[in-house]
Amino acid sequence: MKTILNVIWLVLCGLWMCLGYFVAGLILCITIIGIPFGIAAFRIGVYALWPFGYTTVERRDAGAGSLIGNVLWLILAGWWLALGHIVTGVALCITIIGIPFGIANFKLLPLSLMPLGREIVPTDQPFATR
């Protein structure tokens, strides 16, 4: 079932969301300071490409650096990407078939706003990394 949902997701919005994250990652990697943010954007882009079967958990070793990084991320790229998830999620929720995909878009919202200090893991083992 996860594979079917992921293939439909890829066609409807996954490819576009992935490209948005990759473009944001490339823009952020232009400066040396932005490289960690660009890497986070690439990591989330892969998650946005194939989200069913995966979830995010907080990392225990994340500290004040990730908090400061998340504030900078929010200003530089986070709200643009979150806006893309909101628009796509609302558009997908118009039809009954699109509701699970709209919910998946809304599931990506917190990660698009504050990605640092989070880890993407399979849903069958969300607490294995703790």
GROMACS .gro file of C-alpha atoms in nm:
model
  130
    1MET     CA    1   0.000   0.000   0.000
    2LYS     CA    2   0.287   0.237   0.080
    3THR     CA    3   0.430   0.185  -0.266
    4ILE     CA    4   0.101   0.264  -0.440
    5LEU     CA    5   0.056   0.578  -0.231
    6ASN     CA    6   0.415   0.685  -0.298
    7VAL     CA    7   0.378   0.641  -0.675
    8ILE     CA    8   0.055   0.842  -0.684
    9TRP     CA    9   0.220   1.102  -0.456
   10LEU     CA   10   0.517   1.124  -0.693
   11VAL     CA   11   0.291   1.200  -0.988
   12LEU     CA   12   0.062   1.448  -0.810
   13CYS     CA   13   0.303   1.660  -0.609
   14GLY     CA   14   0.611   1.475  -0.487
   15LEU     CA   15   0.829   1.561  -0.783
   16TRP     CA   16   0.743   1.931  -0.761
   17MET     CA   17   0.801   1.947  -0.385
   18CYS     CA   18   1.131   1.765  -0.426
   19LEU     CA   19   1.241   2.009  -0.696
   20GLY     CA   20   1.142   2.301  -0.470
   21TYR     CA   21   1.358   2.167  -0.190
   22PHE     CA   22   1.648   2.101  -0.427
   23VAL     CA   23   1.630   2.456  -0.566
   24ALA     CA   24   1.623   2.596  -0.213
   25GLY     CA   25   1.919   2.370  -0.125
   26LEU     CA   26   2.119   2.490  -0.423
   27ILE     CA   27   2.050   2.854  -0.338
   28LEU     CA   28   2.145   2.797   0.025
   29CYS     CA   29   2.468   2.616  -0.071
   30ILE     CA   30   2.601   2.923  -0.252
   31THR     CA   31   2.759   3.051   0.069
   32ILE     CA   32   2.969   2.850   0.312
   33ILE     CA   33   2.738   2.940   0.600
   34GLY     CA   34   2.437   2.809   0.409
   35ILE     CA   35   2.580   2.463   0.333
   36PRO     CA   36   2.428   2.291   0.641
   37PHE     CA   37   2.091   2.439   0.548
   38GLY     CA   38   2.132   2.324   0.189
   39ILE     CA   39   2.209   1.971   0.305
   40ALA     CA   40   1.895   1.978   0.523
   41ALA     CA   41   1.695   2.093   0.220
   42PHE     CA   42   1.830   1.805   0.010
   43ARG     CA   43   1.747   1.556   0.288
   44ILE     CA   44   1.390   1.686   0.316
   45GLY     CA   45   1.360   1.690  -0.064
   46VAL     CA   46   1.423   1.316  -0.075
   47TYR     CA   47   1.165   1.271   0.205
   48ALA     CA   48   0.915   1.486   0.011
   49LEU     CA   49   0.973   1.268  -0.294
   50TRP     CA   50   0.874   0.943  -0.116
   51PRO     CA   51   0.702   1.027   0.221
   52PHE     CA   52   0.474   0.730   0.288
   53GLY     CA   53   0.639   0.479   0.517
   54TYR     CA   54   0.862   0.737   0.685
   55THR     CA   55   0.824   0.978   0.974
   56THR     CA   56   1.037   1.229   1.160
   57VAL     CA   57   1.161   1.212   1.517
   58GLU     CA   58   1.353   1.459   1.729
   59ARG     CA   59   1.722   1.396   1.771
   60ARG     CA   60   1.840   1.375   2.131
   61ASP     CA   61   2.177   1.533   2.054
   62ALA     CA   62   2.023   1.847   1.899
   63GLY     CA   63   2.098   2.154   2.106
   64ALA     CA   64   2.104   2.529   2.088
   65GLY     CA   65   2.278   2.521   1.750
   66SER     CA   66   1.978   2.357   1.589
   67LEU     CA   67   1.746   2.613   1.750
   68ILE     CA   68   1.948   2.902   1.608
   69GLY     CA   69   1.974   2.722   1.275
   70ASN     CA   70   1.597   2.667   1.266
   71VAL     CA   71   1.533   3.038   1.321
   72LEU     CA   72   1.767   3.122   1.032
   73TRP     CA   73   1.609   2.848   0.819
   74LEU     CA   74   1.263   2.988   0.888
   75ILE     CA   75   1.371   3.331   0.767
   76LEU     CA   76   1.572   3.215   0.465
   77ALA     CA   77   1.369   2.931   0.315
   78GLY     CA   78   1.125   2.771   0.557
   79TRP     CA   79   0.822   2.988   0.512
   80TRP     CA   80   0.844   2.969   0.130
   81LEU     CA   81   0.853   2.593   0.140
   82ALA     CA   82   0.575   2.577   0.400
   83LEU     CA   83   0.363   2.800   0.178
   84GLY     CA   84   0.414   2.551  -0.106
   85HIS     CA   85   0.297   2.268   0.121
   86ILE     CA   86  -0.011   2.463   0.229
   87VAL     CA   87  -0.115   2.548  -0.128
   88THR     CA   88  -0.053   2.196  -0.254
   89GLY     CA   89  -0.225   2.039   0.048
   90VAL     CA   90  -0.538   2.249   0.007
   91ALA     CA   91  -0.548   2.178  -0.367
   92LEU     CA   92  -0.518   1.805  -0.306
   93CYS     CA   93  -0.787   1.803  -0.037
   94ILE     CA   94  -1.047   1.925  -0.287
   95THR     CA   95  -1.110   1.571  -0.406
   96ILE     CA   96  -1.181   1.268  -0.187
   97ILE     CA   97  -0.898   1.069  -0.345
   98GLY     CA   98  -0.653   1.353  -0.280
   99ILE     CA   99  -0.727   1.386   0.093
  100PRO     CA  100  -0.453   1.141   0.207
  101PHE     CA  101  -0.203   1.328  -0.008
  102GLY     CA  102  -0.316   1.663   0.127
  103ILE     CA  103  -0.272   1.530   0.480
  104ALA     CA  104   0.078   1.409   0.384
  105ASN     CA  105   0.154   1.762   0.265
  106PHE     CA  106   0.036   1.902   0.597
  107LYS     CA  107   0.254   1.640   0.771
  108LEU     CA  108   0.556   1.793   0.596
  109LEU     CA  109   0.471   2.144   0.720
  110PRO     CA  110   0.651   2.133   1.058
  111LEU     CA  111   0.955   1.975   0.897
  112SER     CA  112   0.967   2.243   0.629
  113LEU     CA  113   0.952   2.516   0.892
  114MET     CA  114   1.208   2.375   1.137
  115PRO     CA  115   1.410   2.083   0.994
  116LEU     CA  116   1.724   2.093   1.206
  117GLY     CA  117   1.729   1.858   1.502
  118ARG     CA  118   1.493   1.612   1.330
  119GLU     CA  119   1.570   1.277   1.173
  120ILE     CA  120   1.375   1.089   0.905
  121VAL     CA  121   1.317   0.724   0.999
  122PRO     CA  122   1.092   0.440   0.874
  123THR     CA  123   0.750   0.435   1.040
  124ASP     CA  124   0.796   0.083   1.167
  125GLN     CA  125   1.086   0.194   1.386
  126PRO     CA  126   1.031   0.558   1.492
  127PHE     CA  127   1.204   0.513   1.828
  128ALA     CA  128   1.494   0.294   1.716
  129THR     CA  129   1.738   0.586   1.689
  130ARG     CA  130   1.669   0.720   2.037
   0.00000   0.00000   0.00000
